[in-house]
PDB file of C-alpha atoms in Angstrom:
ATOM      1  CA  MET A 592       0.000   0.000   0.000  1.00 58.00           C
ATOM      2  CA  ASN A 593       2.824   2.390   0.881  1.00 73.00           C
ATOM      3  CA  GLU A 594       4.445   1.680  -2.494  1.00 73.00           C
ATOM      4  CA  VAL A 595       1.183   2.501  -4.315  1.00 77.00           C
ATOM      5  CA  LEU A 596       0.836   5.785  -2.388  1.00 82.00           C
ATOM      6  CA  ARG A 597       4.457   6.627  -3.206  1.00 77.00           C
ATOM      7  CA  TYR A 598       3.826   6.163  -6.932  1.00 77.00           C
ATOM      8  CA  ILE A 599       0.600   8.205  -6.802  1.00 81.00           C
ATOM      9  CA  LEU A 600       2.449  11.001  -4.975  1.00 83.00           C
ATOM     10  CA  LEU A 601       5.294  10.908  -7.518  1.00 80.00           C
ATOM     11  CA  ILE A 602       2.830  11.114 -10.425  1.00 81.00           C
ATOM     12  CA  VAL A 603       0.942  14.053  -8.856  1.00 84.00           C
ATOM     13  CA  ILE A 604       4.178  15.941  -8.106  1.00 84.00           C
ATOM     14  CA  ALA A 605       5.543  15.253 -11.621  1.00 81.00           C
ATOM     15  CA  LEU A 606       2.293  16.423 -13.294  1.00 83.00           C
ATOM     16  CA  PHE A 607       2.183  19.592 -11.190  1.00 84.00           C
ATOM     17  CA  ALA A 608       5.876  20.351 -11.739  1.00 84.00           C
ATOM     18  CA  LEU A 609       5.793  19.743 -15.503  1.00 83.00           C
ATOM     19  CA  THR A 610       2.646  21.770 -16.187  1.00 81.00           C
ATOM     20  CA  THR A 611       4.024  24.595 -14.017  1.00 83.00           C
ATOM     21  CA  VAL A 612       7.370  24.501 -15.863  1.00 83.00           C
ATOM     22  CA  ALA A 613       5.567  24.578 -19.225  1.00 81.00           C
ATOM     23  CA  ALA A 614       3.637  27.683 -18.133  1.00 80.00           C
ATOM     24  CA  TRP A 615       6.661  29.580 -16.785  1.00 84.00           C
ATOM     25  CA  LEU A 616       8.718  28.739 -19.853  1.00 87.00           C
ATOM     26  CA  ILE A 617       6.456  31.189 -21.704  1.00 84.00           C
ATOM     27  CA  TRP A 618       7.760  33.992 -19.455  1.00 87.00           C
ATOM     28  CA  LEU A 619      11.348  32.713 -19.627  1.00 87.00           C
ATOM     29  CA  GLU A 620      11.280  32.573 -23.430  1.00 87.00           C
ATOM     30  CA  ARG A 621       9.959  36.122 -23.738  1.00 86.00           C
ATOM     31  CA  ARG A 622      12.546  37.468 -21.310  1.00 87.00           C
ATOM     32  CA  MET A 623      15.437  35.632 -22.969  1.00 88.00           C
ATOM     33  CA  LEU A 624      14.348  36.646 -26.481  1.00 86.00           C
ATOM     34  CA  ALA A 625      14.163  40.253 -25.265  1.00 88.00           C
ATOM     35  CA  LEU A 626      17.648  40.000 -23.742  1.00 85.00           C
ATOM     36  CA  TRP A 627      19.214  38.589 -26.905  1.00 83.00           C
ATOM     37  CA  GLN A 628      17.348  41.019 -29.173  1.00 82.00           C
ATOM     38  CA  ASP A 629      18.183  44.065 -26.999  1.00 84.00           C
ATOM     39  CA  ARG A 630      14.660  44.998 -25.881  1.00 84.00           C
ATOM     40  CA  TYR A 631      12.679  44.966 -22.622  1.00 84.00           C
ATOM     41  CA  GLY A 632      10.283  42.027 -22.943  1.00 80.00           C
ATOM     42  CA  PRO A 633       7.521  41.534 -20.304  1.00 81.00           C
ATOM     43  CA  ASN A 634       7.996  44.176 -17.591  1.00 81.00           C
ATOM     44  CA  ARG A 635       4.590  45.636 -16.689  1.00 81.00           C
ATOM     45  CA  ALA A 636       2.473  42.781 -15.257  1.00 79.00           C
ATOM     46  CA  GLY A 637       3.960  42.158 -11.819  1.00 79.00           C
ATOM     47  CA  PRO A 638       7.670  42.033 -10.863  1.00 83.00           C
ATOM     48  CA  PHE A 639       9.812  41.345 -13.950  1.00 80.00           C
ATOM     49  CA  GLY A 640       6.585  40.773 -15.887  1.00 82.00           C
ATOM     50  CA  LEU A 641       5.995  37.439 -14.119  1.00 83.00           C
ATOM     51  CA  PHE A 642       2.210  37.840 -14.063  1.00 85.00           C
ATOM     52  CA  ILE A 643       2.131  37.737 -17.867  1.00 84.00           C
ATOM     53  CA  VAL A 644       1.850  33.945 -17.452  1.00 84.00           C
ATOM     54  CA  VAL A 645      -1.265  34.353 -15.318  1.00 84.00           C
ATOM     55  CA  ALA A 646      -2.695  36.792 -17.883  1.00 85.00           C
ATOM     56  CA  ASP A 647      -2.020  34.372 -20.751  1.00 82.00           C
ATOM     57  CA  THR A 648      -3.574  31.464 -18.849  1.00 82.00           C
ATOM     58  CA  LEU A 649      -6.706  33.427 -17.960  1.00 85.00           C
ATOM     59  CA  LYS A 650      -6.984  34.639 -21.555  1.00 83.00           C
ATOM     60  CA  LEU A 651      -6.916  31.055 -22.854  1.00 80.00           C
ATOM     61  CA  PHE A 652      -9.531  29.931 -20.301  1.00 82.00           C
ATOM     62  CA  PHE A 653     -11.948  32.735 -21.143  1.00 83.00           C
ATOM     63  CA  LYS A 654     -11.548  32.891 -24.920  1.00 80.00           C
ATOM     64  CA  GLU A 655     -14.497  31.531 -26.883  1.00 77.00           C
ATOM     65  CA  ASP A 656     -14.077  27.781 -27.335  1.00 78.00           C
ATOM     66  CA  TRP A 657     -15.111  27.898 -30.970  1.00 79.00           C
ATOM     67  CA  ILE A 658     -15.393  24.839 -33.213  1.00 82.00           C
ATOM     68  CA  PRO A 659     -15.693  25.597 -36.951  1.00 80.00           C
ATOM     69  CA  PRO A 660     -19.016  24.354 -38.384  1.00 81.00           C
ATOM     70  CA  PHE A 661     -17.139  22.675 -41.245  1.00 82.00           C
ATOM     71  CA  ALA A 662     -14.775  20.735 -38.924  1.00 79.00           C
ATOM     72  CA  ASP A 663     -14.956  17.067 -37.914  1.00 81.00           C
ATOM     73  CA  LYS A 664     -15.978  17.919 -34.344  1.00 82.00           C
ATOM     74  CA  LYS A 665     -15.005  14.747 -32.435  1.00 86.00           C
ATOM     75  CA  ILE A 666     -11.509  14.503 -33.930  1.00 87.00           C
ATOM     76  CA  PHE A 667     -11.088  18.295 -33.738  1.00 85.00           C
ATOM     77  CA  VAL A 668     -11.656  18.157 -29.966  1.00 85.00           C
ATOM     78  CA  PHE A 669      -9.603  14.977 -29.428  1.00 86.00           C
ATOM     79  CA  ALA A 670      -6.456  15.967 -31.376  1.00 86.00           C
ATOM     80  CA  PRO A 671      -4.949  18.561 -28.960  1.00 86.00           C
ATOM     81  CA  ALA A 672      -5.105  16.118 -26.046  1.00 86.00           C
ATOM     82  CA  ILE A 673      -2.889  13.582 -27.833  1.00 87.00           C
ATOM     83  CA  VAL A 674       0.228  15.748 -27.956  1.00 85.00           C
ATOM     84  CA  ALA A 675       0.104  16.711 -24.263  1.00 85.00           C
ATOM     85  CA  ALA A 676      -0.668  13.119 -23.178  1.00 87.00           C
ATOM     86  CA  ALA A 677       2.134  11.626 -25.323  1.00 88.00           C
ATOM     87  CA  VAL A 678       4.757  14.054 -23.975  1.00 88.00           C
ATOM     88  CA  LEU A 679       3.637  13.600 -20.354  1.00 88.00           C
ATOM     89  CA  MET A 680       3.793   9.804 -20.774  1.00 89.00           C
ATOM     90  CA  SER A 681       7.388  10.126 -21.992  1.00 90.00           C
ATOM     91  CA  PHE A 682       8.419  11.682 -18.665  1.00 90.00           C
ATOM     92  CA  VAL A 683       7.403   8.453 -16.905  1.00 90.00           C
ATOM     93  CA  ILE A 684      10.737   6.777 -17.717  1.00 91.00           C
ATOM     94  CA  ILE A 685      13.126   9.692 -17.033  1.00 92.00           C
ATOM     95  CA  PRO A 686      15.293   9.221 -13.903  1.00 91.00           C
ATOM     96  CA  PHE A 687      15.537  12.712 -12.357  1.00 90.00           C
ATOM     97  CA  ALA A 688      17.738  11.444  -9.488  1.00 88.00           C
ATOM     98  CA  PRO A 689      18.388   8.114  -7.717  1.00 88.00           C
ATOM     99  CA  GLY A 690      14.959   6.791  -6.708  1.00 81.00           C
ATOM    100  CA  ILE A 691      13.079   9.730  -8.256  1.00 84.00           C
ATOM    101  CA  LEU A 692      11.375   8.231 -11.299  1.00 85.00           C
ATOM    102  CA  ILE A 693       7.953   6.770 -11.942  1.00 85.00           C
ATOM    103  CA  ALA A 694       8.748   3.642 -14.009  1.00 83.00           C
ATOM    104  CA  ASP A 695      12.215   2.115 -14.424  1.00 86.00           C
ATOM    105  CA  LEU A 696      11.385   0.225 -17.633  1.00 88.00           C
ATOM    106  CA  ASN A 697      13.980  -2.100 -19.145  1.00 89.00           C
ATOM    107  CA  VAL A 698      12.851  -0.804 -22.563  1.00 90.00           C
ATOM    108  CA  GLY A 699      12.763   2.843 -21.486  1.00 89.00           C
ATOM    109  CA  LEU A 700      14.461   4.188 -24.605  1.00 92.00           C
ATOM    110  CA  LEU A 701      12.042   2.324 -26.886  1.00 92.00           C
ATOM    111  CA  PHE A 702       9.130   3.640 -24.809  1.00 93.00           C
ATOM    112  CA  PHE A 703      10.385   7.209 -25.321  1.00 93.00           C
ATOM    113  CA  LEU A 704      10.607   6.697 -29.103  1.00 91.00           C
ATOM    114  CA  ALA A 705       7.127   5.132 -29.158  1.00 90.00           C
ATOM    115  CA  MET A 706       5.576   8.039 -27.248  1.00 89.00           C
ATOM    116  CA  SER A 707       7.311  10.615 -29.449  1.00 86.00           C
ATOM    117  CA  SER A 708       5.793   8.872 -32.483  1.00 86.00           C
ATOM    118  CA  LEU A 709       2.282   9.398 -31.089  1.00 86.00           C
ATOM    119  CA  GLY A 710       2.728  13.167 -31.313  1.00 83.00           C
ATOM    120  CA  VAL A 711       2.424  12.889 -35.102  1.00 85.00           C
ATOM    121  CA  TYR A 712      -1.222  11.841 -34.742  1.00 87.00           C
ATOM    122  CA  SER A 713      -2.059  15.060 -32.921  1.00 85.00           C
ATOM    123  CA  ILE A 714      -0.777  17.231 -35.773  1.00 85.00           C
ATOM    124  CA  VAL A 715      -2.246  15.108 -38.576  1.00 86.00           C
ATOM    125  CA  LEU A 716      -5.674  14.700 -36.955  1.00 87.00           C
ATOM    126  CA  GLY A 717      -5.826  18.368 -35.898  1.00 84.00           C
ATOM    127  CA  GLY A 718      -4.967  19.578 -39.406  1.00 83.00           C
ATOM    128  CA  TRP A 719      -7.266  17.123 -41.161  1.00 84.00           C
ATOM    129  CA  ALA A 720     -10.239  17.655 -38.820  1.00 85.00           C
ATOM    130  CA  SER A 721     -10.022  21.451 -39.285  1.00 82.00           C
ATOM    131  CA  ASN A 722     -11.095  21.045 -42.940  1.00 81.00           C
ATOM    132  CA  ASN A 723      -8.902  23.984 -43.893  1.00 81.00           C
ATOM    133  CA  LYS A 724      -6.268  23.945 -46.653  1.00 79.00           C
ATOM    134  CA  TYR A 725      -3.631  25.770 -44.581  1.00 81.00           C
ATOM    135  CA  SER A 726      -4.204  23.438 -41.639  1.00 82.00           C
ATOM    136  CA  LEU A 727      -3.979  20.371 -43.880  1.00 82.00           C
ATOM    137  CA  LEU A 728      -0.750  21.582 -45.515  1.00 82.00           C
ATOM    138  CA  GLY A 729       0.753  22.212 -42.077  1.00 80.00           C
ATOM    139  CA  ALA A 730      -0.350  18.756 -40.907  1.00 83.00           C
ATOM    140  CA  LEU A 731       1.210  17.039 -43.938  1.00 84.00           C
ATOM    141  CA  ARG A 732       4.453  18.957 -43.450  1.00 83.00           C
ATOM    142  CA  GLY A 733       4.455  18.097 -39.749  1.00 81.00           C
ATOM    143  CA  ALA A 734       3.833  14.387 -40.371  1.00 85.00           C
ATOM    144  CA  SER A 735       6.635  14.011 -42.909  1.00 87.00           C
ATOM    145  CA  GLN A 736       9.045  16.100 -40.808  1.00 87.00           C
ATOM    146  CA  MET A 737       8.402  14.264 -37.541  1.00 87.00           C
ATOM    147  CA  ILE A 738       8.370  10.772 -39.033  1.00 88.00           C
ATOM    148  CA  SER A 739      11.594  11.472 -40.958  1.00 89.00           C
ATOM    149  CA  TYR A 740      13.497  12.926 -38.020  1.00 90.00           C
ATOM    150  CA  GLU A 741      12.344  10.107 -35.705  1.00 90.00           C
ATOM    151  CA  VAL A 742      14.442   7.790 -37.893  1.00 91.00           C
ATOM    152  CA  PHE A 743      17.591   9.855 -37.319  1.00 91.00           C
ATOM    153  CA  MET A 744      16.793  10.251 -33.629  1.00 91.00           C
ATOM    154  CA  GLY A 745      16.486   6.483 -33.178  1.00 92.00           C
ATOM    155  CA  LEU A 746      19.693   5.765 -35.105  1.00 93.00           C
ATOM    156  CA  SER A 747      21.646   8.347 -33.104  1.00 92.00           C
ATOM    157  CA  LEU A 748      20.722   6.562 -29.867  1.00 93.00           C
ATOM    158  CA  MET A 749      21.968   3.140 -30.925  1.00 92.00           C
ATOM    159  CA  GLY A 750      25.582   4.121 -30.212  1.00 91.00           C
ATOM    160  CA  VAL A 751      24.582   5.017 -26.634  1.00 93.00           C
ATOM    161  CA  VAL A 752      22.831   1.653 -26.296  1.00 93.00           C
ATOM    162  CA  MET A 753      25.957  -0.155 -27.542  1.00 92.00           C
ATOM    163  CA  LEU A 754      28.204   1.602 -25.010  1.00 91.00           C
ATOM    164  CA  SER A 755      25.846   1.148 -22.046  1.00 91.00           C
ATOM    165  CA  GLY A 756      24.535  -2.291 -23.014  1.00 88.00           C
ATOM    166  CA  SER A 757      20.984  -1.399 -21.996  1.00 90.00           C
ATOM    167  CA  PHE A 758      17.774   0.362 -23.035  1.00 92.00           C
ATOM    168  CA  ARG A 759      17.067   1.229 -19.383  1.00 92.00           C
ATOM    169  CA  LEU A 760      17.731   4.928 -18.726  1.00 93.00           C
ATOM    170  CA  THR A 761      19.081   4.412 -15.199  1.00 93.00           C
ATOM    171  CA  ASP A 762      21.661   1.956 -16.608  1.00 93.00           C
ATOM    172  CA  ILE A 763      22.632   4.511 -19.272  1.00 94.00           C
ATOM    173  CA  VAL A 764      23.165   7.188 -16.595  1.00 93.00           C
ATOM    174  CA  LEU A 765      25.237   4.855 -14.389  1.00 93.00           C
ATOM    175  CA  ALA A 766      27.344   3.846 -17.416  1.00 92.00           C
ATOM    176  CA  GLN A 767      28.523   7.495 -17.581  1.00 91.00           C
ATOM    177  CA  LYS A 768      30.233   7.503 -14.151  1.00 90.00           C
ATOM    178  CA  GLU A 769      33.715   7.643 -15.700  1.00 88.00           C
ATOM    179  CA  TYR A 770      32.919   9.890 -18.683  1.00 88.00           C
ATOM    180  CA  TRP A 771      29.815  11.357 -20.268  1.00 92.00           C
ATOM    181  CA  PHE A 772      28.667   9.935 -23.585  1.00 93.00           C
ATOM    182  CA  ILE A 773      28.913  13.381 -25.179  1.00 93.00           C
ATOM    183  CA  ILE A 774      32.688  12.725 -25.175  1.00 92.00           C
ATOM    184  CA  THR A 775      32.501   9.302 -26.866  1.00 91.00           C
ATOM    185  CA  GLN A 776      29.378  10.035 -28.962  1.00 93.00           C
ATOM    186  CA  PRO A 777      29.673  13.690 -30.075  1.00 93.00           C
ATOM    187  CA  VAL A 778      28.203  12.944 -33.529  1.00 94.00           C
ATOM    188  CA  ALA A 779      25.221  11.130 -31.984  1.00 94.00           C
ATOM    189  CA  PHE A 780      24.707  14.086 -29.635  1.00 95.00           C
ATOM    190  CA  VAL A 781      24.563  16.587 -32.525  1.00 94.00           C
ATOM    191  CA  VAL A 782      22.216  14.362 -34.578  1.00 94.00           C
ATOM    192  CA  PHE A 783      19.917  13.807 -31.577  1.00 95.00           C
ATOM    193  CA  LEU A 784      19.840  17.550 -30.805  1.00 94.00           C
ATOM    194  CA  ILE A 785      18.927  18.471 -34.398  1.00 93.00           C
ATOM    195  CA  ALA A 786      16.314  15.698 -34.573  1.00 92.00           C
ATOM    196  CA  GLY A 787      14.912  16.867 -31.225  1.00 91.00           C
ATOM    197  CA  ILE A 788      14.470  20.414 -32.519  1.00 90.00           C
ATOM    198  CA  ALA A 789      12.663  19.051 -35.595  1.00 88.00           C
ATOM    199  CA  GLU A 790      10.490  16.734 -33.448  1.00 86.00           C
ATOM    200  CA  THR A 791       9.301  19.630 -31.287  1.00 85.00           C
ATOM    201  CA  HIS A 792       8.904  21.737 -34.498  1.00 80.00           C
ATOM    202  CA  ARG A 793      10.642  24.688 -32.928  1.00 80.00           C
ATOM    203  CA  LEU A 794      12.396  27.434 -34.845  1.00 77.00           C
ATOM    204  CA  PRO A 795      14.246  27.121 -37.142  1.00 80.00           C
ATOM    205  CA  PHE A 796      12.289  23.913 -37.928  1.00 80.00           C
ATOM    206  CA  ASP A 797       8.758  25.215 -37.275  1.00 77.00           C
ATOM    207  CA  ILE A 798       7.741  24.329 -40.841  1.00 72.00           C
ATOM    208  CA  PRO A 799       4.298  22.843 -39.853  1.00 65.00           C
ATOM    209  CA  GLU A 800       3.145  26.222 -38.473  1.00 64.00           C
ATOM    210  CA  ALA A 801       5.150  28.670 -40.612  1.00 62.00           C
ATOM    211  CA  GLU A 802       3.058  31.821 -40.129  1.00 61.00           C
ATOM    212  CA  SER A 803       4.456  33.590 -43.198  1.00 59.00           C
ATOM    213  CA  GLU A 804       3.257  30.714 -45.424  1.00 60.00           C
ATOM    214  CA  LEU A 805       0.416  28.866 -43.650  1.00 62.00           C
ATOM    215  CA  VAL A 806      -1.290  31.448 -41.348  1.00 60.00           C
ATOM    216  CA  ALA A 807      -0.614  29.219 -38.307  1.00 61.00           C
ATOM    217  CA  GLY A 808      -0.363  25.799 -39.918  1.00 69.00           C
ATOM    218  CA  PHE A 809      -2.065  22.806 -38.359  1.00 74.00           C
ATOM    219  CA  HIS A 810      -3.654  24.789 -35.489  1.00 74.00           C
ATOM    220  CA  SER A 811      -5.027  27.680 -37.584  1.00 76.00           C
ATOM    221  CA  GLU A 812      -8.639  26.922 -36.580  1.00 79.00           C
ATOM    222  CA  TYR A 813      -7.974  26.339 -32.887  1.00 81.00           C
ATOM    223  CA  SER A 814      -8.663  28.804 -30.069  1.00 76.00           C
ATOM    224  CA  GLY A 815      -9.072  28.840 -26.297  1.00 79.00           C
ATOM    225  CA  MET A 816      -7.784  25.892 -24.287  1.00 82.00           C
ATOM    226  CA  LYS A 817      -7.618  23.627 -27.345  1.00 82.00           C
ATOM    227  CA  PHE A 818      -4.936  25.934 -28.730  1.00 81.00           C
ATOM    228  CA  GLY A 819      -3.484  26.029 -25.212  1.00 81.00           C
ATOM    229  CA  MET A 820      -3.026  22.233 -25.260  1.00 83.00           C
ATOM    230  CA  PHE A 821      -0.906  22.482 -28.424  1.00 81.00           C
ATOM    231  CA  PHE A 822       1.031  25.311 -26.769  1.00 81.00           C
ATOM    232  CA  ILE A 823       1.630  23.341 -23.553  1.00 84.00           C
ATOM    233  CA  GLY A 824       2.610  20.277 -25.588  1.00 84.00           C
ATOM    234  CA  GLU A 825       5.274  22.300 -27.396  1.00 84.00           C
ATOM    235  CA  TYR A 826       6.873  23.602 -24.188  1.00 87.00           C
ATOM    236  CA  LEU A 827       6.665  20.183 -22.538  1.00 89.00           C
ATOM    237  CA  GLY A 828       8.383  18.801 -25.652  1.00 89.00           C
ATOM    238  CA  ILE A 829      11.269  21.261 -25.220  1.00 91.00           C
ATOM    239  CA  THR A 830      11.646  20.177 -21.584  1.00 92.00           C
ATOM    240  CA  LEU A 831      11.462  16.487 -22.557  1.00 93.00           C
ATOM    241  CA  ILE A 832      14.160  16.687 -25.244  1.00 94.00           C
ATOM    242  CA  SER A 833      16.398  18.725 -22.906  1.00 94.00           C
ATOM    243  CA  ALA A 834      15.906  16.140 -20.141  1.00 94.00           C
ATOM    244  CA  MET A 835      16.645  13.265 -22.561  1.00 95.00           C
ATOM    245  CA  ILE A 836      19.863  14.958 -23.761  1.00 95.00           C
ATOM    246  CA  THR A 837      20.884  15.375 -20.113  1.00 95.00           C
ATOM    247  CA  THR A 838      20.135  11.710 -19.370  1.00 94.00           C
ATOM    248  CA  LEU A 839      21.700  10.183 -22.485  1.00 94.00           C
ATOM    249  CA  PHE A 840      24.756  12.371 -23.070  1.00 94.00           C
ATOM    250  CA  LEU A 841      25.486  14.474 -19.964  1.00 93.00           C
ATOM    251  CA  GLY A 842      25.400  11.883 -17.200  1.00 89.00           C
ATOM    252  CA  GLY A 843      21.877  12.635 -15.963  1.00 88.00           C
ATOM    253  CA  TRP A 844      21.970  13.389 -12.242  1.00 89.00           C
ATOM    254  CA  LEU A 845      25.720  12.667 -11.930  1.00 89.00           C
ATOM    255  CA  GLY A 846      27.915  15.561 -10.807  1.00 86.00           C
ATOM    256  CA  PRO A 847      30.233  16.778  -8.013  1.00 87.00           C
ATOM    257  CA  ALA A 848      28.917  16.078  -4.509  1.00 81.00           C
ATOM    258  CA  PHE A 849      28.541  19.734  -3.447  1.00 85.00           C
ATOM    259  CA  LEU A 850      25.078  19.807  -5.084  1.00 88.00           C
ATOM    260  CA  PRO A 851      22.259  17.226  -4.779  1.00 91.00           C
ATOM    261  CA  PRO A 852      21.751  14.929  -7.820  1.00 90.00           C
ATOM    262  CA  LEU A 853      18.331  16.439  -8.609  1.00 91.00           C
ATOM    263  CA  VAL A 854      19.844  19.950  -8.779  1.00 93.00           C
ATOM    264  CA  TRP A 855      22.502  18.758 -11.254  1.00 93.00           C
ATOM    265  CA  PHE A 856      19.793  17.249 -13.438  1.00 94.00           C
ATOM    266  CA  ILE A 857      17.721  20.456 -13.401  1.00 92.00           C
ATOM    267  CA  LEU A 858      20.750  22.678 -14.153  1.00 94.00           C
ATOM    268  CA  LYS A 859      21.851  20.575 -17.144  1.00 94.00           C
ATOM    269  CA  THR A 860      18.296  20.460 -18.499  1.00 94.00           C
ATOM    270  CA  PHE A 861      17.907  24.231 -18.052  1.00 93.00           C
ATOM    271  CA  VAL A 862      21.010  24.881 -20.194  1.00 93.00           C
ATOM    272  CA  PHE A 863      19.422  23.085 -23.162  1.00 94.00           C
ATOM    273  CA  ILE A 864      16.074  24.817 -22.648  1.00 92.00           C
ATOM    274  CA  LEU A 865      17.963  28.109 -22.988  1.00 91.00           C
ATOM    275  CA  LEU A 866      19.637  26.762 -26.140  1.00 92.00           C
ATOM    276  CA  PHE A 867      16.209  26.035 -27.673  1.00 90.00           C
ATOM    277  CA  ILE A 868      15.170  29.630 -26.959  1.00 88.00           C
ATOM    278  CA  LEU A 869      18.437  31.059 -28.323  1.00 87.00           C
ATOM    279  CA  LEU A 870      17.943  29.147 -31.595  1.00 87.00           C
ATOM    280  CA  ARG A 871      14.567  30.842 -31.995  1.00 83.00           C
ATOM    281  CA  ALA A 872      16.199  34.231 -31.525  1.00 81.00           C
ATOM    282  CA  SER A 873      19.048  33.693 -33.972  1.00 83.00           C
ATOM    283  CA  LEU A 874      18.352  31.310 -36.876  1.00 82.00           C
ATOM    284  CA  PRO A 875      16.169  31.779 -39.985  1.00 82.00           C
ATOM    285  CA  ARG A 876      13.657  29.148 -41.098  1.00 81.00           C
ATOM    286  CA  PRO A 877      14.784  26.933 -44.017  1.00 83.00           C
ATOM    287  CA  ARG A 878      12.485  25.973 -46.870  1.00 83.00           C
ATOM    288  CA  TYR A 879      10.513  22.750 -46.415  1.00 81.00           C
ATOM    289  CA  ASP A 880      12.423  20.917 -49.160  1.00 84.00           C
ATOM    290  CA  GLN A 881      15.744  22.052 -47.643  1.00 87.00           C
ATOM    291  CA  LEU A 882      14.731  20.639 -44.259  1.00 86.00           C
ATOM    292  CA  MET A 883      13.856  17.236 -45.737  1.00 88.00           C
ATOM    293  CA  GLU A 884      16.988  17.106 -47.897  1.00 90.00           C
ATOM    294  CA  TYR A 885      19.125  18.022 -44.910  1.00 89.00           C
ATOM    295  CA  GLY A 886      17.674  15.088 -42.994  1.00 88.00           C
ATOM    296  CA  TRP A 887      17.839  12.345 -45.615  1.00 91.00           C
ATOM    297  CA  LYS A 888      21.026  13.414 -47.436  1.00 92.00           C
ATOM    298  CA  ILE A 889      23.164  14.499 -44.464  1.00 92.00           C
ATOM    299  CA  LEU A 890      21.829  13.306 -41.090  1.00 92.00           C
ATOM    300  CA  LEU A 891      20.950   9.757 -42.218  1.00 92.00           C
ATOM    301  CA  PRO A 892      24.420   8.925 -43.662  1.00 93.00           C
ATOM    302  CA  VAL A 893      26.119  10.599 -40.672  1.00 94.00           C
ATOM    303  CA  ALA A 894      23.990   8.631 -38.160  1.00 93.00           C
ATOM    304  CA  LEU A 895      24.633   5.340 -39.992  1.00 94.00           C
ATOM    305  CA  LEU A 896      28.372   6.027 -40.198  1.00 94.00           C
ATOM    306  CA  ASN A 897      28.468   6.836 -36.480  1.00 93.00           C
ATOM    307  CA  LEU A 898      26.651   3.560 -35.772  1.00 92.00           C
ATOM    308  CA  LEU A 899      29.133   1.608 -37.908  1.00 93.00           C
ATOM    309  CA  VAL A 900      32.215   3.207 -36.300  1.00 93.00           C
ATOM    310  CA  THR A 901      30.817   2.795 -32.764  1.00 92.00           C
ATOM    311  CA  GLY A 902      30.006  -0.876 -33.434  1.00 90.00           C
ATOM    312  CA  GLY A 903      33.518  -1.485 -34.771  1.00 91.00           C
ATOM    313  CA  ILE A 904      35.178   0.180 -31.760  1.00 89.00           C
ATOM    314  CA  VAL A 905      32.990  -1.744 -29.280  1.00 88.00           C
ATOM    315  CA  LEU A 906      33.904  -5.063 -30.995  1.00 88.00           C
ATOM    316  CA  MET A 907      37.614  -4.191 -30.883  1.00 87.00           C
ATOM    317  CA  MET A 908      37.420  -3.280 -27.201  1.00 82.00           C
ATOM    318  CA  ASP A 909      35.627  -6.548 -26.377  1.00 78.00           C
ATOM    319  CA  LYS A 910      38.506  -8.522 -27.926  1.00 66.00           C
TER     320      LYS A 910
END
C-alpha cells in the first residue's frame, strides 16, 4: 500500500511540476528573447513581468471555445489532447535522481521513441479535422518532418545503447560515471539535438506552423484551451528533449557532490532549454524541401556512419 501511495504522490508531483514549468517557460522565453534582441520584454504585469503567465492562462480559459461548423468535431476536440498526453507519458521513464522516477522500464528508450511517435497523430488529426487547406498543408508537413526525423533520432541513440549495453535509462546514466557519452558520442549528440528540434517543431524547424506561409499551420482553426493544449505540448516537448539529452549524453543526475543529484539534473536540463530559446532568436527558417533534404542526405548517412564506427570500436574493445 505504501508503495502505491508513493507512486501516486510521484505522479501528482511530476504532473504539477511539468505543467508549471511549461507555463513559466512562456515567461522565460519572452525574457530571454528580449535579452538577446536588446529589448525589454515583459515588464509591466507584476515584478519582472511574471504575471504575464497568469494573464495568458486566464486569456486562454476565457476565450471563446469555438469549433468551426465545417470541422470534424469529435476529432477536432480529441487531437490537442494527444500531444500533451504523449509528452507527459514520456516523462514516466526519465530518472531525475536516484529513486526519483515513476517507471524504471527495461525498454525505457524504446518507450520514449514510441511516445514521441504518437505526437504525429495530434498534428495530422488536428490539421485534417479542421477542414482547412492551410491546416492540412501544415499537418502534412508536420507528419513528414516528424516521421523522418524520428528515424535519425532512433539511429543516433543506438551508439549510446551499444556503449551502455541497456535500453534502461538508469543503466545509461550509471554507465557514464567515468565519462559522459557526449565525449565518446559527439556525432550522436549533434544528430539527436537536431532531430529533437525538428520533433518539437521549434524554430528554425517550425515548418508545420510557418506563419508567413500557412497562417498558423495545423492549429489555424484552434482557439481557447484547445490551442493552449498544443502550446503546452510544445513547451513540454522542449523540456522532454532537454531532459533526454541530459540523461543520455550528460550523465543525468551525476555531478560533483557539493550539489544534490536532482539539482545537477535540473541545471543541465535548463542549459538546453535556454539553447532552444536562443535558436529561436538567432536562426532563420529553411524551406521545407531544404529541411527534408538536410535530414535524408546528411543526417541519415552521418547517423549510420556513427553507428558503424561505434560498433567497430565496441567489438575491438571486447577482444
